[in-house]
PDB file of C-alpha atoms and ligand atoms in Angstrom:
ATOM      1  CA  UNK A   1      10.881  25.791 -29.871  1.00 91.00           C
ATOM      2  CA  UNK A   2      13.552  28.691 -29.927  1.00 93.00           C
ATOM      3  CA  UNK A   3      11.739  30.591 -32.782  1.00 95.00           C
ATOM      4  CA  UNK A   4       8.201  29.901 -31.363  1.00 96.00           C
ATOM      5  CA  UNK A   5       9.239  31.685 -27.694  1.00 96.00           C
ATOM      6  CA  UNK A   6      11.273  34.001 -29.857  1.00 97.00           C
ATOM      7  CA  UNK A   7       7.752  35.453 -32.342  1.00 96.00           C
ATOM      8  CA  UNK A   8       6.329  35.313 -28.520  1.00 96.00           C
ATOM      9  CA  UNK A   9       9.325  37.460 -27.426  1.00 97.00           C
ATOM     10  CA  UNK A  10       8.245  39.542 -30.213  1.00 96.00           C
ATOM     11  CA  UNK A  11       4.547  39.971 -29.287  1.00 96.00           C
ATOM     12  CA  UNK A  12       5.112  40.479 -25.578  1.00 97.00           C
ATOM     13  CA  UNK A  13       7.623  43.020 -26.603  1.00 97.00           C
ATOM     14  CA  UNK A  14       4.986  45.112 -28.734  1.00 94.00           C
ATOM     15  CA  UNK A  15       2.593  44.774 -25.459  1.00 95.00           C
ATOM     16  CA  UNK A  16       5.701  45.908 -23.194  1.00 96.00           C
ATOM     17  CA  UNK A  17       6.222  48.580 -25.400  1.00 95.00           C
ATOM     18  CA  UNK A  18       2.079  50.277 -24.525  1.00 94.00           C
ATOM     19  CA  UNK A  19       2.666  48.979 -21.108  1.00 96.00           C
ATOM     20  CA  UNK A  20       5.699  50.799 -20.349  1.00 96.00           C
ATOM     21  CA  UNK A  21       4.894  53.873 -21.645  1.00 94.00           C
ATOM     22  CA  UNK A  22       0.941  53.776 -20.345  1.00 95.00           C
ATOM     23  CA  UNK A  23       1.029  53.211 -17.176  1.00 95.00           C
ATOM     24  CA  UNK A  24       2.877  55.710 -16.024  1.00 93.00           C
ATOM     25  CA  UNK A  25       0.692  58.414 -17.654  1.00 92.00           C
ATOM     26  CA  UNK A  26      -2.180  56.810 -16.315  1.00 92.00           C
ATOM     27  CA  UNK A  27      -3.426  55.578 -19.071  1.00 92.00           C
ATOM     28  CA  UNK A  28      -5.556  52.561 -20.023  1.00 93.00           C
ATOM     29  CA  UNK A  29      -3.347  49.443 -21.605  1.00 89.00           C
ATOM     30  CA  UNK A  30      -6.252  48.377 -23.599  1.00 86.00           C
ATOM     31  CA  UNK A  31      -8.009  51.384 -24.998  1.00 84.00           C
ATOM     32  CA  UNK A  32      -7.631  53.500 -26.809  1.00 85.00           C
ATOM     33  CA  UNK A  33      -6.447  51.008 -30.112  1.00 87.00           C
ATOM     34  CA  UNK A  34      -3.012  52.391 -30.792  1.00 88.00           C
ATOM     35  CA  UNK A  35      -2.671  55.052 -33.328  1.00 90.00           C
ATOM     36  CA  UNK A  36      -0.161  57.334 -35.305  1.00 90.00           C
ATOM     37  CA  UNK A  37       0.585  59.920 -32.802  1.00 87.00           C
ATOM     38  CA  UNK A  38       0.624  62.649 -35.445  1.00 90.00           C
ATOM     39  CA  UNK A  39      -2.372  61.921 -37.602  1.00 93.00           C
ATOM     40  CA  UNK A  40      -4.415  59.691 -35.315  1.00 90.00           C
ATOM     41  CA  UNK A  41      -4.751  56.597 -37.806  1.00 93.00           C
ATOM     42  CA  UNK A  42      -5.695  53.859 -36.275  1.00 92.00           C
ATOM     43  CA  UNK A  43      -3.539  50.952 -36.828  1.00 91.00           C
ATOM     44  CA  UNK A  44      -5.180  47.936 -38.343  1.00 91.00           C
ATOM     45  CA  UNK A  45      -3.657  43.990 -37.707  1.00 90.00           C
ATOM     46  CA  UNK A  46      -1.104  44.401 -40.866  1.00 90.00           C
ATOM     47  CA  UNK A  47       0.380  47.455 -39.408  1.00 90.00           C
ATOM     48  CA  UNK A  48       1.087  46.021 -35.790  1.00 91.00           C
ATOM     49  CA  UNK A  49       2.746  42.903 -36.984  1.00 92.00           C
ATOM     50  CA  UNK A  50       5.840  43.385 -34.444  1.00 93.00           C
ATOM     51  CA  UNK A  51       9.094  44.759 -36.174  1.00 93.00           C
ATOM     52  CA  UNK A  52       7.333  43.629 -39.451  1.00 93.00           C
ATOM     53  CA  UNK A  53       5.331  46.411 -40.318  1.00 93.00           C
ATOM     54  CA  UNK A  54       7.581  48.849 -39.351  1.00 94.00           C
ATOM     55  CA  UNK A  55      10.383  47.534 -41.855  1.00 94.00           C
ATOM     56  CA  UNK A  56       7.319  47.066 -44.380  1.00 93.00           C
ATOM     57  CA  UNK A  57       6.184  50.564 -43.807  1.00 93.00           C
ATOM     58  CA  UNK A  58       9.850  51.721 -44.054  1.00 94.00           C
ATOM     59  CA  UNK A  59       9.745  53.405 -40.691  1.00 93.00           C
ATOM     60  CA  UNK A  60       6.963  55.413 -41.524  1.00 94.00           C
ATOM     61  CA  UNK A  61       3.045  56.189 -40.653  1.00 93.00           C
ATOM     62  CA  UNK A  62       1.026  54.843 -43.663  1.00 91.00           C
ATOM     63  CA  UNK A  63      -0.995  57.560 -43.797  1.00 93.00           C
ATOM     64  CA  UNK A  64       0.362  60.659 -43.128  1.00 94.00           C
ATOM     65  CA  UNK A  65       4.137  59.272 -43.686  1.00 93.00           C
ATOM     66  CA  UNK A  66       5.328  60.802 -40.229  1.00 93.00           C
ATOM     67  CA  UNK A  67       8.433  59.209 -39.040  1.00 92.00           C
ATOM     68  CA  UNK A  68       7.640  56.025 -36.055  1.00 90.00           C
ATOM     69  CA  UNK A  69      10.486  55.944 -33.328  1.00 90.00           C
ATOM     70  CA  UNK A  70      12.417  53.179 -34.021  1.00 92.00           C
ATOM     71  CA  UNK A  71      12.124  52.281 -30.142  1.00 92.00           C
ATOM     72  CA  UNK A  72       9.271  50.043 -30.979  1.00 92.00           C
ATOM     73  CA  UNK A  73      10.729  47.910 -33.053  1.00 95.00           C
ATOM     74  CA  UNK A  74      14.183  47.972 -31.106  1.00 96.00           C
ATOM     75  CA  UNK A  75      12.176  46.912 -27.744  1.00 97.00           C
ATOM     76  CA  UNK A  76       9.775  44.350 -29.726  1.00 97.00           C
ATOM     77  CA  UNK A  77      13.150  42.549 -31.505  1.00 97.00           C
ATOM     78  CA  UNK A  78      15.081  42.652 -27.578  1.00 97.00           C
ATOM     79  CA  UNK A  79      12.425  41.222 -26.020  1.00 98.00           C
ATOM     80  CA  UNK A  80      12.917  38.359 -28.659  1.00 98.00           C
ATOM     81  CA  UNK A  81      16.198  37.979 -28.779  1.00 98.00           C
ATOM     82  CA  UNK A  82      16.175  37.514 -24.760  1.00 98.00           C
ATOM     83  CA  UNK A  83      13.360  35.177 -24.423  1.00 98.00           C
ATOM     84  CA  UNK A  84      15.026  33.017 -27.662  1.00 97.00           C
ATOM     85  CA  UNK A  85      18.466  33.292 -25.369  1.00 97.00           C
ATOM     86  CA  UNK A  86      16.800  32.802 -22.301  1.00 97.00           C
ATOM     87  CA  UNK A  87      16.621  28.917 -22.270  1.00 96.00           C
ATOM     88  CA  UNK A  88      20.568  28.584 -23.336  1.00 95.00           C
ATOM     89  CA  UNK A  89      21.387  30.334 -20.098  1.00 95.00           C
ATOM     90  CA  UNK A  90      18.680  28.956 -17.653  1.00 95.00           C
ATOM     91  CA  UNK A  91      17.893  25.730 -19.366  1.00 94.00           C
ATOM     92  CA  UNK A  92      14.554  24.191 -20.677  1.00 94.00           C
ATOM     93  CA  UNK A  93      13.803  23.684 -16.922  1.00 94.00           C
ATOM     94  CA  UNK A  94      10.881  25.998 -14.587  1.00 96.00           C
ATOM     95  CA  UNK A  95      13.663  28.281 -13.610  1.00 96.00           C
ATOM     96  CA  UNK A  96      12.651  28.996 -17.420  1.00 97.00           C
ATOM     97  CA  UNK A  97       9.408  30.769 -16.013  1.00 97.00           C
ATOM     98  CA  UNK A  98      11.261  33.032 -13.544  1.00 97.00           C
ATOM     99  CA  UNK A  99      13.534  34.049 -16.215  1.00 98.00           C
ATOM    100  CA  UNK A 100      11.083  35.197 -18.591  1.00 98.00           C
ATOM    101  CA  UNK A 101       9.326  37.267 -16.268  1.00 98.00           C
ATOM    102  CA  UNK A 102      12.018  38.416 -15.112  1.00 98.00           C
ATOM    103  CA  UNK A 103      13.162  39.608 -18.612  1.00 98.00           C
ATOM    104  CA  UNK A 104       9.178  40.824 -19.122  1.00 98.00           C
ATOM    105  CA  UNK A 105       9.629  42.925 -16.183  1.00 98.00           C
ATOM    106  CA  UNK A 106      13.006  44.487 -17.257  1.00 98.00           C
ATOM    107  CA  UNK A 107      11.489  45.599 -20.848  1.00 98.00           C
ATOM    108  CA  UNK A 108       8.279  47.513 -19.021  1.00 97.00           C
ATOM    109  CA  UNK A 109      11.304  49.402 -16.515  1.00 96.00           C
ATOM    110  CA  UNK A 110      13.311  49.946 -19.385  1.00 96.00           C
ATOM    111  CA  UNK A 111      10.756  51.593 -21.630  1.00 96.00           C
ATOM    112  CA  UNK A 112       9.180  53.679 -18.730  1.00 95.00           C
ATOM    113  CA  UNK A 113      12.390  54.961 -16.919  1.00 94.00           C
ATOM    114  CA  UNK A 114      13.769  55.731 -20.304  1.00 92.00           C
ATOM    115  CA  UNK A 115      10.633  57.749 -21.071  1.00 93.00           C
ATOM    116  CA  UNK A 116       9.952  59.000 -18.037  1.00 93.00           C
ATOM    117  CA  UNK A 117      12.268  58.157 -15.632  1.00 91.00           C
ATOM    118  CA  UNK A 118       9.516  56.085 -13.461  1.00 91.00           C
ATOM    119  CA  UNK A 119       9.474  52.796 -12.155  1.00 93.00           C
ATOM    120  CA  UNK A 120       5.440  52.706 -11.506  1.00 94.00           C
ATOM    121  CA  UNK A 121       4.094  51.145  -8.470  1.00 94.00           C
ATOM    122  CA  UNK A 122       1.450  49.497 -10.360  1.00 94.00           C
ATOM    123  CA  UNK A 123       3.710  47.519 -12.482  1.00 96.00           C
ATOM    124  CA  UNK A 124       6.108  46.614  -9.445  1.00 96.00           C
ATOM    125  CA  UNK A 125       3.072  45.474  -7.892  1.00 96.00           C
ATOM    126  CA  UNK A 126       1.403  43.058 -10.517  1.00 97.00           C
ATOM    127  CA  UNK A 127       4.925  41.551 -10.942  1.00 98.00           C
ATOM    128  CA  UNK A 128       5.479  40.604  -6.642  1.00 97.00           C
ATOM    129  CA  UNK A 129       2.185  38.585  -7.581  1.00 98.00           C
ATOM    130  CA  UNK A 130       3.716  36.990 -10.117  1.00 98.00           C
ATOM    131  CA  UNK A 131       6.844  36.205  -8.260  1.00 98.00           C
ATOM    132  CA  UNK A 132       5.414  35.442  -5.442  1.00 97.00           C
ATOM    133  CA  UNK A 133       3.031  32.912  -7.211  1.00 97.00           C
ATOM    134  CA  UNK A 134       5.978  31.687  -8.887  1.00 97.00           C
ATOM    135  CA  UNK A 135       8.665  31.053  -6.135  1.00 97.00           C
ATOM    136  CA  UNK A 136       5.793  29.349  -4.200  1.00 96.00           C
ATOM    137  CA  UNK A 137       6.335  26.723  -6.905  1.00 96.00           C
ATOM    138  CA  UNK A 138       9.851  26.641  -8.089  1.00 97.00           C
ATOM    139  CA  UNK A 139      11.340  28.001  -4.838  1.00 96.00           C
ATOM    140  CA  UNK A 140      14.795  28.987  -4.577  1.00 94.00           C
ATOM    141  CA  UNK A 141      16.773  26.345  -2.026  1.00 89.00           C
ATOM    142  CA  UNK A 142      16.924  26.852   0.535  1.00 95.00           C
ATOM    143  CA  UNK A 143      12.931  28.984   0.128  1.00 95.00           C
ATOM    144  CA  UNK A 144      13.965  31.423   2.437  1.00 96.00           C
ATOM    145  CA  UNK A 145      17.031  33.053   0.355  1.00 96.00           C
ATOM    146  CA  UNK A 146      14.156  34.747  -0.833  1.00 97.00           C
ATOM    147  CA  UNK A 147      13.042  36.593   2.626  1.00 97.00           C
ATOM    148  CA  UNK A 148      16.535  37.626   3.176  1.00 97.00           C
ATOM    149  CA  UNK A 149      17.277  38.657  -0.474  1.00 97.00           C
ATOM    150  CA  UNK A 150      14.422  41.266  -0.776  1.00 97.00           C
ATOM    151  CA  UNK A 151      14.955  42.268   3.004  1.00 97.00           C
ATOM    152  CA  UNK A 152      18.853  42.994   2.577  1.00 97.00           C
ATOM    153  CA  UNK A 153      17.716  44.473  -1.334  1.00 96.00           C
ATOM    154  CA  UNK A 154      15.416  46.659   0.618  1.00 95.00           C
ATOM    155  CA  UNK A 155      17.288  47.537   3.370  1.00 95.00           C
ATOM    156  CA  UNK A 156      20.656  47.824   1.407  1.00 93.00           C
ATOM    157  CA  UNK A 157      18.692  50.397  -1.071  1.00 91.00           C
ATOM    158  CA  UNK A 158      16.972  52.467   1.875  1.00 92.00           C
ATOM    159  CA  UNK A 159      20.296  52.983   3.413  1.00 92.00           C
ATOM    160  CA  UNK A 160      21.982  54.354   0.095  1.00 89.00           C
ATOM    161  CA  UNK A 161      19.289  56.381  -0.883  1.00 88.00           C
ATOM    162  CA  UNK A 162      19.303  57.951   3.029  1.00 89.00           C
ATOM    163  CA  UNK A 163      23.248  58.551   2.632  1.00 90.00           C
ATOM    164  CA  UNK A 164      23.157  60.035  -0.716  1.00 84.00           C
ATOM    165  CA  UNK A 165      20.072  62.477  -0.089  1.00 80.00           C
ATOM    166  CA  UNK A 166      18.048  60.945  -2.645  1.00 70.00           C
ATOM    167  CA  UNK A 167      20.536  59.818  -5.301  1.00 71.00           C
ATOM    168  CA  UNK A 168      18.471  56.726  -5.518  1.00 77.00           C
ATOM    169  CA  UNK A 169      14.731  56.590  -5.979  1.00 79.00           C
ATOM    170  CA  UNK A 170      11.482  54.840  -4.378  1.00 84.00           C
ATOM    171  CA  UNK A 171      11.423  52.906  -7.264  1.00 88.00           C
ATOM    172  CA  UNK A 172      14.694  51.407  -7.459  1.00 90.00           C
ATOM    173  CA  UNK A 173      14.617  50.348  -3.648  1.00 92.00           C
ATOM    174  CA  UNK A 174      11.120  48.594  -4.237  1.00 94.00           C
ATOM    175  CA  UNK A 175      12.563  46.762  -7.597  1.00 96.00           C
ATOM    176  CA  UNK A 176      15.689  45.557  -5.535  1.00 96.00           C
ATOM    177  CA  UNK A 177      13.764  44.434  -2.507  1.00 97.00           C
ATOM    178  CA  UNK A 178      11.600  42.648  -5.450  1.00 98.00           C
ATOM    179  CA  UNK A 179      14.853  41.303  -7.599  1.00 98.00           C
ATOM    180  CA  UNK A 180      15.771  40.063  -4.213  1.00 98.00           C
ATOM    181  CA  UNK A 181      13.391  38.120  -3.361  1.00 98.00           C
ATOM    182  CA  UNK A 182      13.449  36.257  -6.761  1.00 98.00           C
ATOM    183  CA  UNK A 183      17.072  35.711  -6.896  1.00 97.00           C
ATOM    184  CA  UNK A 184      18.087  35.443  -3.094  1.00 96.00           C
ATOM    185  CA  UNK A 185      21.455  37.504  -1.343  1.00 96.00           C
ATOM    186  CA  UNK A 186      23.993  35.905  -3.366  1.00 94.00           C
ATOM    187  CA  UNK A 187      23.055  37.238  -6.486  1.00 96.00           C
ATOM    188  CA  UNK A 188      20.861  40.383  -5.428  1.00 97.00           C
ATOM    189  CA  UNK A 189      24.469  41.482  -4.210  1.00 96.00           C
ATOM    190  CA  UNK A 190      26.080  41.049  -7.620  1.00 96.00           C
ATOM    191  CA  UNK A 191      23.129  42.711  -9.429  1.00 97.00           C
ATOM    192  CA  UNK A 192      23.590  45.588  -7.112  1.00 96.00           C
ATOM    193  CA  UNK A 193      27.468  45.773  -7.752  1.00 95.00           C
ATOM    194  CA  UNK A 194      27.319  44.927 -11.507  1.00 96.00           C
ATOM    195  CA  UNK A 195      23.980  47.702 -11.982  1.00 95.00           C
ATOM    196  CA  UNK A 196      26.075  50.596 -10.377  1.00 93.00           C
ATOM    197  CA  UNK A 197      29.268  49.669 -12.185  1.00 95.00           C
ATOM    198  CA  UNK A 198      27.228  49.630 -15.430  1.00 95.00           C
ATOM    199  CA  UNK A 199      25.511  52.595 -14.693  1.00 92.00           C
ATOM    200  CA  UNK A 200      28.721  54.475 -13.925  1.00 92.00           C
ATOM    201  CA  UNK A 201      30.699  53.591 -16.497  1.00 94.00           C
ATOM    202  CA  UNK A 202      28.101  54.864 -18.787  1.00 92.00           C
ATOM    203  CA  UNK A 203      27.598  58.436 -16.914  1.00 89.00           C
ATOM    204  CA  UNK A 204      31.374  59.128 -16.990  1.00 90.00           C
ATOM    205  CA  UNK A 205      31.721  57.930 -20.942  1.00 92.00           C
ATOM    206  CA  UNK A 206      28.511  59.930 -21.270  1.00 88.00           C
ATOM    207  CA  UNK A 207      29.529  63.120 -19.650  1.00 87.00           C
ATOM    208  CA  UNK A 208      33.232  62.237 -21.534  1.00 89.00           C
ATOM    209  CA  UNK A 209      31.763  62.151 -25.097  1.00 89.00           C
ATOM    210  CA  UNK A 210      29.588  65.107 -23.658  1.00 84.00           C
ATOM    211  CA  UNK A 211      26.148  62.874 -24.879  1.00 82.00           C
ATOM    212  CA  UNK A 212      24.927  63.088 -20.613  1.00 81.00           C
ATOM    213  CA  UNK A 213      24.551  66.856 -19.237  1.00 79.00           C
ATOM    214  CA  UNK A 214      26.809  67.040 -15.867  1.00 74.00           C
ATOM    215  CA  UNK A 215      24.286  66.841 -12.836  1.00 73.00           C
ATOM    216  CA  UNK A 216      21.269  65.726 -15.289  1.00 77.00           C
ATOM    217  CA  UNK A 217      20.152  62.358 -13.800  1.00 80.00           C
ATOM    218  CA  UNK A 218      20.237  59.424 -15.741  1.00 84.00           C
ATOM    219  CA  UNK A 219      17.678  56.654 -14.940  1.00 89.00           C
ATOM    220  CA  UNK A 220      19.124  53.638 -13.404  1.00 90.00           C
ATOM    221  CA  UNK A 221      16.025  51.208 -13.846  1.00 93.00           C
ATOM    222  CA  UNK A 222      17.886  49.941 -17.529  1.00 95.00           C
ATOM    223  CA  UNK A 223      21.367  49.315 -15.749  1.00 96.00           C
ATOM    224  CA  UNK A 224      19.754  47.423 -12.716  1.00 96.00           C
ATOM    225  CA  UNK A 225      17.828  45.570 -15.833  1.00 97.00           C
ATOM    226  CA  UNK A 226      21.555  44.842 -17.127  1.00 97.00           C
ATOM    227  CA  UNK A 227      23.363  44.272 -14.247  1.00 97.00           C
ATOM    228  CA  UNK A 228      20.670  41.719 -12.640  1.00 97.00           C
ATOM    229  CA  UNK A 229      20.171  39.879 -15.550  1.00 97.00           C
ATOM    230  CA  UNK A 230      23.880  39.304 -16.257  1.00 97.00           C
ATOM    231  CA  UNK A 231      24.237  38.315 -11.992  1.00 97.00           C
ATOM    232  CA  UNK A 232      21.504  36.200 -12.393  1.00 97.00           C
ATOM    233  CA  UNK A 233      22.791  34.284 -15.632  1.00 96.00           C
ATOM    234  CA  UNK A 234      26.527  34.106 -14.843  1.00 95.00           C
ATOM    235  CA  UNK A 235      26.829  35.052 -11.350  1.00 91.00           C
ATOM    236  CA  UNK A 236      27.868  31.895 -10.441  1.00 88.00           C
ATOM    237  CA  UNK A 237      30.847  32.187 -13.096  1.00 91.00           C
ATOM    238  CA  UNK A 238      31.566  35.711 -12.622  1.00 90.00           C
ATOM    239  CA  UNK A 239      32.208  35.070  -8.511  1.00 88.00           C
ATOM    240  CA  UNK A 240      34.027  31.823  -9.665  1.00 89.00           C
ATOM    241  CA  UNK A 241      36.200  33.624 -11.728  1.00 91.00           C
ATOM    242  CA  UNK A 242      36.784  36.109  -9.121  1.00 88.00           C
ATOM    243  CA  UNK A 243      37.381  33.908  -6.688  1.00 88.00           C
ATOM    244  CA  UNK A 244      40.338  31.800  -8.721  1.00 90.00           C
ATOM    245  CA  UNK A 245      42.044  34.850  -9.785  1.00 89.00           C
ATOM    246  CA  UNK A 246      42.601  36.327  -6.680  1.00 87.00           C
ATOM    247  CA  UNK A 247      42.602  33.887  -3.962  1.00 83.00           C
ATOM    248  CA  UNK A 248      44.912  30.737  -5.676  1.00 73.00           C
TER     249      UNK A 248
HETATM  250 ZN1   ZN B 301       0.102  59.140 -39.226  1.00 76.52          ZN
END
């Protein structure tokens, strides 16, 4: 079972990959076929074998030899290691379901804020289908966590991005209201602490070992990816944890 939803990890992750950095441009997901970027080759079934092909081709286009980012294979072999890891933390229960669409969701907001430092709307908006479908079904208890999670991720959001002049974008106050709503208050709180502490650590280490430009913005759509999944996995153990060592 582990290796099966890991090789679909991997498949997903190659989709994710066109996905992420599509949409945003406006592009079509489904045509054109992809293709070398520098000589146009279209790539046939062997060469889109995820991870595969790129360590057969030795990182390289077959046909005109151009370097291919190693990004696509990176993303494809993440996406497999966290669906194969995904049932240790969650079980092999339904909660399974949220927390590979949760994870699906992550990889598209990490590719396209990394690229382009967009969350699109269109993406957001195919995935509060999918949660909504899916919390309809395996609701969180008591249901209604979910109202108050993406109301308090939305309103939480709207009030920091108000107080810091725009230091936070649409797009992360949409995806909290949205990780809200799938994880309920509790944990949407966590994610929020845990995404900015992640996300700060790296800007100062980044501006430290001079890799981030001072006053460049970084995107924050891969720490809230971070930070929510490690609320939603351990947040119960984290706040535990917390709890013991300061208040016994
Ligand atoms: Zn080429």
């Amino acid at each position: 079972m582990t290796i099966i939803i890991f090789m679909y990890g991997l498949l997903l992750g190659s989709f994710y990959n066109v996905v992420g950095l599509r949409v945003p441009q406006g592009q079509s997901i489904v045509s054109p076929r992809s293709a070398c970027p520098t000589c146009g080759h279209q790539l046939r079934a062997l060469e889109l074998i995820p991870v595969l092909s790129y360590l057969l081709q030795g990182g390289k286009c077959r046909v005109c030899k151009t370097g291919i980012s190693p990004v696509y294979p990176i993303i494809e072999f993440l996406t497999g290691v966290l669906f194969a890891t995904a049932p240790l933390v969650v079980g092999w229960s339904s909660e399974l379901i949220i927390a590979l669409t949760l994870i699906s969701l992550f990889i598209i907001i990490l590719v396209s804020d990394t690229a382009y430092m967009i969350i699109p709307d269109k993406v957001l908006l195919v995935f509060v289908g999918i949660f909504l479908l899916e919390r309809l079904f395996i609701p969180l208890s008591p249901w209604w966590d979910s109202l108050l999670g993406a109301g308090i991720g939305f309103g939480l959001l709207l009030i920091i991005a108000i107080v810091s002049k725009g230091g936070m974008g649409g797009g992360d106050i949409k995806l909290f209201a949205l990780i809200g709503f799938v994880v309920g208050v509790k944990t949407l709180l966590l994610s929020f602490f845990l995404s900015t502490l992640f996300g700060a650590v790296f800007g100062l280490l980044g501006m430290a070992l001079k890799l981030v430009k001072k006053g460049k913005p970084i995107p924050f759509g891969p720490f809230i990816a971070i930070g929510t999944l490690v609320a939603y996995y351990f947040g119960d153990t984290i706040i535990q944890t917390y709890l013991n060592l300061f208040f016994t």
